[in-house]
mmCIF file of C-alpha atoms in Angstrom:
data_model
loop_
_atom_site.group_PDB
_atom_site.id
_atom_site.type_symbol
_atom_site.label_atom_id
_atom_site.label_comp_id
_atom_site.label_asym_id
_atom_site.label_seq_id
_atom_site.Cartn_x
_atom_site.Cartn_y
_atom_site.Cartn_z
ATOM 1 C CA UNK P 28 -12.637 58.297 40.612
ATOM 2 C CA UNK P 29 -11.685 58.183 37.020
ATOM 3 C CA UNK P 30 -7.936 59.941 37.925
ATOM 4 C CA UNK P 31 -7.494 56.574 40.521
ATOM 5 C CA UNK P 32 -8.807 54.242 37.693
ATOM 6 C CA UNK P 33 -6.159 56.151 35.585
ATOM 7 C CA UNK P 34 -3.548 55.631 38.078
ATOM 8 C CA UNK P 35 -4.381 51.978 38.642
ATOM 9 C CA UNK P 36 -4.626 50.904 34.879
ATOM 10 C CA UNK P 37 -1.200 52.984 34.377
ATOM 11 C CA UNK P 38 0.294 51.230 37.356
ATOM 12 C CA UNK P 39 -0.706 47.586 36.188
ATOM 13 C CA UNK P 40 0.700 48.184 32.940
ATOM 14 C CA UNK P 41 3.708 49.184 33.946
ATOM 15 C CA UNK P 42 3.999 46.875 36.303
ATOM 16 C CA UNK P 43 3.819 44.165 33.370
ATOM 17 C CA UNK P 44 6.347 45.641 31.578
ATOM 18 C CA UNK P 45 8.727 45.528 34.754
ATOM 19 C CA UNK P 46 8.037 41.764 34.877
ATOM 20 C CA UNK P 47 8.587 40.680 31.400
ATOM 21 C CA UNK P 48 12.445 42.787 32.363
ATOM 22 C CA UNK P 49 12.595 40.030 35.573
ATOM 23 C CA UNK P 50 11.492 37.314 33.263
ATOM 24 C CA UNK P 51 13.948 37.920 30.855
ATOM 25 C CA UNK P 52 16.829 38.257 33.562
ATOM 26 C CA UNK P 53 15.973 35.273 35.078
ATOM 27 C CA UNK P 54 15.807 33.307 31.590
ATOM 28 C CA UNK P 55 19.323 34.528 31.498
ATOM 29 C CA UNK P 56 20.634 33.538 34.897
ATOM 30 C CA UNK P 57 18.871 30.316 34.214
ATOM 31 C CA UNK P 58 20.334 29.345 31.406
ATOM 32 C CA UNK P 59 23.799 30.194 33.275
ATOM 33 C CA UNK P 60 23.497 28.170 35.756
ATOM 34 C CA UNK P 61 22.632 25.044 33.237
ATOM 35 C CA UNK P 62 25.973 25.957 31.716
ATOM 36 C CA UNK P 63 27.597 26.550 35.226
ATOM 37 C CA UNK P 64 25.896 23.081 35.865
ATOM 38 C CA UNK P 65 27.410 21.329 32.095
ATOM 39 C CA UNK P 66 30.591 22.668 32.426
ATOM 40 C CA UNK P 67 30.822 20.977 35.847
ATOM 41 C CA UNK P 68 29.795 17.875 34.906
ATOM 42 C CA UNK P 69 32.175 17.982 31.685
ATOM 43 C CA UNK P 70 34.745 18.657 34.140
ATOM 44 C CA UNK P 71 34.473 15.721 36.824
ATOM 45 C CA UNK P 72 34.098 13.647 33.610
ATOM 46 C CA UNK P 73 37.377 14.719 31.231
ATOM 47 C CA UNK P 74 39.949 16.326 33.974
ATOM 48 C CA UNK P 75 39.063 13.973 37.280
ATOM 49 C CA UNK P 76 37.989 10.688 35.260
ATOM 50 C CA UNK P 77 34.937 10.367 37.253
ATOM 51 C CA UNK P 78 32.082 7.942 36.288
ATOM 52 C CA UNK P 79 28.926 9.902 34.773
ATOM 53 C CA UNK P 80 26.826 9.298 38.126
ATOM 54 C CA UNK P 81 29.293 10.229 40.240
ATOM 55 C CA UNK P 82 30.295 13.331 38.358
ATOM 56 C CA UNK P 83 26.150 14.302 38.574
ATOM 57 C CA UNK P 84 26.437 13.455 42.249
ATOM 58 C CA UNK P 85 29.281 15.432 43.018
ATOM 59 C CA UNK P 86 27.504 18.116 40.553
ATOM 60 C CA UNK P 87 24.802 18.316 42.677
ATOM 61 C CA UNK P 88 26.761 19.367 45.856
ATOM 62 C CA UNK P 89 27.732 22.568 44.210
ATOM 63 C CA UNK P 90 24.359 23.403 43.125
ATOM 64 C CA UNK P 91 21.340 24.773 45.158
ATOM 65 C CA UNK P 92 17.520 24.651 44.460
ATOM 66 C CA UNK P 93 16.347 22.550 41.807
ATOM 67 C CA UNK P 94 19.777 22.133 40.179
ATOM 68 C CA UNK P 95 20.742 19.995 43.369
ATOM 69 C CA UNK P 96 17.154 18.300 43.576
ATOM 70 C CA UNK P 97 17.434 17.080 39.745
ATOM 71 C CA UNK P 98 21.311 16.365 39.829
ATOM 72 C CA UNK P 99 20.272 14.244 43.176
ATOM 73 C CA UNK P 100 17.627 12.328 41.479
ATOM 74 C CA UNK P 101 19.504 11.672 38.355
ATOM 75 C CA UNK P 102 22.399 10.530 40.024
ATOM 76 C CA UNK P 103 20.639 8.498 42.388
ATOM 77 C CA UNK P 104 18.725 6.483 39.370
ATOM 78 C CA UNK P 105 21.485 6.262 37.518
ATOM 79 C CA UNK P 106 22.858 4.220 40.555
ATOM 80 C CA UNK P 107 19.993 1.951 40.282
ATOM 81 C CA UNK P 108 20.022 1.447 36.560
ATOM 82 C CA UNK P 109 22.515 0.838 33.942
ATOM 83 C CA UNK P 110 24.199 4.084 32.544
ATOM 84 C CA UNK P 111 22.314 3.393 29.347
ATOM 85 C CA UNK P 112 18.917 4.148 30.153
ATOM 86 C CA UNK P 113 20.669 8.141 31.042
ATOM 87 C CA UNK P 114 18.338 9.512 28.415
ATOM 88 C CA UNK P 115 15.156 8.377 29.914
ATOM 89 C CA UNK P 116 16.554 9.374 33.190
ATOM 90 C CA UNK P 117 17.210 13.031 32.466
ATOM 91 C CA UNK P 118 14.031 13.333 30.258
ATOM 92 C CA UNK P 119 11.990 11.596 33.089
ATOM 93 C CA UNK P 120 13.769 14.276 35.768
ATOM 94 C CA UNK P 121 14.184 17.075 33.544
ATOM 95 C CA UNK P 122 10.341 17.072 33.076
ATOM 96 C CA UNK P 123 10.350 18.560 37.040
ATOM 97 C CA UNK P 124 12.215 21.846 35.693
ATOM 98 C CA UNK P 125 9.796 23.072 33.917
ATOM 99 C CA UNK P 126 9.266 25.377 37.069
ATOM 100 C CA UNK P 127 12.956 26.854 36.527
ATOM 101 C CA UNK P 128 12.706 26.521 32.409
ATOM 102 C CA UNK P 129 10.265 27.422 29.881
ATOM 103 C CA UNK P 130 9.359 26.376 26.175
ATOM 104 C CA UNK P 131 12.564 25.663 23.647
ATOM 105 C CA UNK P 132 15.186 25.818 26.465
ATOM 106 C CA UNK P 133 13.395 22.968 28.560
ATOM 107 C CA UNK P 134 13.494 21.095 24.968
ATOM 108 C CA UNK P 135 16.637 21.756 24.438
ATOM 109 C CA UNK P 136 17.696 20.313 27.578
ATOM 110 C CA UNK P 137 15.767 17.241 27.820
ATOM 111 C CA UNK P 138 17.194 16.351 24.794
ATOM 112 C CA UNK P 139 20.792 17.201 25.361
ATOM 113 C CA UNK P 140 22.025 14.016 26.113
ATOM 114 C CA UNK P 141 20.146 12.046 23.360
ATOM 115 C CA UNK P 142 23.574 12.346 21.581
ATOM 116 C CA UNK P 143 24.490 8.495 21.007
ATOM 117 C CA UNK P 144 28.157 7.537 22.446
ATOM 118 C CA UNK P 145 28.433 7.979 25.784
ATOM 119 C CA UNK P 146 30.403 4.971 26.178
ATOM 120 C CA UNK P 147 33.503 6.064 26.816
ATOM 121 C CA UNK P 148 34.370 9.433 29.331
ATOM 122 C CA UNK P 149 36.016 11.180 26.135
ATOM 123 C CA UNK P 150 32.717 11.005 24.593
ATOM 124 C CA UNK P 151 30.333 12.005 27.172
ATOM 125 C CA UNK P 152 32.305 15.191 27.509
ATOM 126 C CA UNK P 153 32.101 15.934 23.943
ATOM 127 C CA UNK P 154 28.721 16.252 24.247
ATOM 128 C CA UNK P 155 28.279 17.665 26.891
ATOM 129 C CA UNK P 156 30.761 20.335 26.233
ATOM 130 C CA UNK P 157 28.800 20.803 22.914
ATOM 131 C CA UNK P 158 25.367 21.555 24.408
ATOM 132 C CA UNK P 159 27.373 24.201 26.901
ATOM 133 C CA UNK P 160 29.113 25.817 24.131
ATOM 134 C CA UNK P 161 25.577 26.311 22.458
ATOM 135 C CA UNK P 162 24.240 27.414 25.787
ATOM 136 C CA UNK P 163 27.587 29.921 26.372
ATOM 137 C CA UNK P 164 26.060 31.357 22.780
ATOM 138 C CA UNK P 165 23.006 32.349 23.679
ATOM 139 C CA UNK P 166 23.698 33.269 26.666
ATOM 140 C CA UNK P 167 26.014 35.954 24.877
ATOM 141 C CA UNK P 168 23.668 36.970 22.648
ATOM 142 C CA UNK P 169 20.742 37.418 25.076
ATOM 143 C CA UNK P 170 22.702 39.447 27.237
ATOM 144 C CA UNK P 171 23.974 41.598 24.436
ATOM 145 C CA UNK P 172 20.374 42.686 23.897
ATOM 146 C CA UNK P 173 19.369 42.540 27.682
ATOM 147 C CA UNK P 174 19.543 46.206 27.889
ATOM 148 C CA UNK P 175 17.159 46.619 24.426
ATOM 149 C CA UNK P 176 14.662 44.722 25.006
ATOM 150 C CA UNK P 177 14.507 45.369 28.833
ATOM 151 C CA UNK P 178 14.216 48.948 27.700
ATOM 152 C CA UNK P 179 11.429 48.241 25.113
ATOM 153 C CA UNK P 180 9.597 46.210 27.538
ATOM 154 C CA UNK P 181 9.302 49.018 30.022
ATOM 155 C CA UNK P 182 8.713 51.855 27.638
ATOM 156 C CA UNK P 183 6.001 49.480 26.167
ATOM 157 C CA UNK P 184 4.047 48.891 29.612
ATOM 158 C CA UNK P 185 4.074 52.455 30.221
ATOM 159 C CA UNK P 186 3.189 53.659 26.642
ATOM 160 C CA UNK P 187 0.200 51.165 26.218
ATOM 161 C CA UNK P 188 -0.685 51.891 29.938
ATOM 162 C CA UNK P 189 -1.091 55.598 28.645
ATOM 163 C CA UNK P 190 -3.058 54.027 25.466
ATOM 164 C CA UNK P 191 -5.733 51.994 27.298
ATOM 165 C CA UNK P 192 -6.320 55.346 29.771
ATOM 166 C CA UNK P 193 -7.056 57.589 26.291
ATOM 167 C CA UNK P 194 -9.317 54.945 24.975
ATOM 168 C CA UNK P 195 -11.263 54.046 28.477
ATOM 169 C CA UNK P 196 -11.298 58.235 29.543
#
């Protein structure tokens, strides 16, 4: 009985280690699909001269998941209110993400279009090409030390799965 206790705490442990390694990939191919996402928008905005709802709208049909549903709603609201109120919009919708994001990147992106002057199209993709340059930044540097700390998370759940089994046996 104790060797399958062994086994089982061991197992769980490492098991934790192997999803803080998924959690941190997926933080990563979340945050490049938000600057997939940006850099679409920016796009329909500078190069096609597209109104900011219909740039979201047409955003949205190249996204999947809650990209699309969020894009969707945003566009559609903006459509029924004036293109000032965008940053209660995107707070308001952004606020259903928090299943995709987590912590200081959700921030961050409710609060990327609080810049003021979105008046004119010029404008509206400076900012928005700012907050996906930041995004294309640490994006860099997370997967520069992807294979580090995906490393030190595994060797972590399987050292301190060892640990508790010496302390409990």
């Amino acid at each position: 009985m104790k060797w399958i206790g062994f086994l089982l705490i061991l197992s769980g442990c490492i098991g934790i280690g192997y999803s803080y390694v998924n959690e941190y990939r997926g933080r990563i191919e979340t945050l490049s699909n938000i600057r997939n996402m940006m850099h679409y928008i920016q796009e329909m905005i500078t190069l096609e001269k597209l109104p900011l709802s219909e740039a979201i709208a047409r955003t949205a049909q190249r996204m999947e998941g809650s990209y699309k549903t969020f894009l969707e709603e945003v566009a559609r609201q903006l459509d029924l209110f004036s293109p000032e109120e965008l940053v209660t919009i995107w707070q308001t919708q952004g606020r259903q993400m928090k299943k995709v994001l987590g912590g200081k990147d959700l921030e961050e992106f409710l609060h990327c279009m609080d810049q003021s002057g979105f008046a004119s199209a010029a404008s509206q993709g400076a900012v928005i090409r700012q907050y996906e340059s930041e995004l294309s930044k640490r994006v860099t540097a997370l997967t520069r030390e992807r294979e580090e700390k995906c490393k030190l998370y595994r060797s972590l759940g399987i050292l301190s799965g060892i640990f508790i089994c010496v302390l409990l046996f």
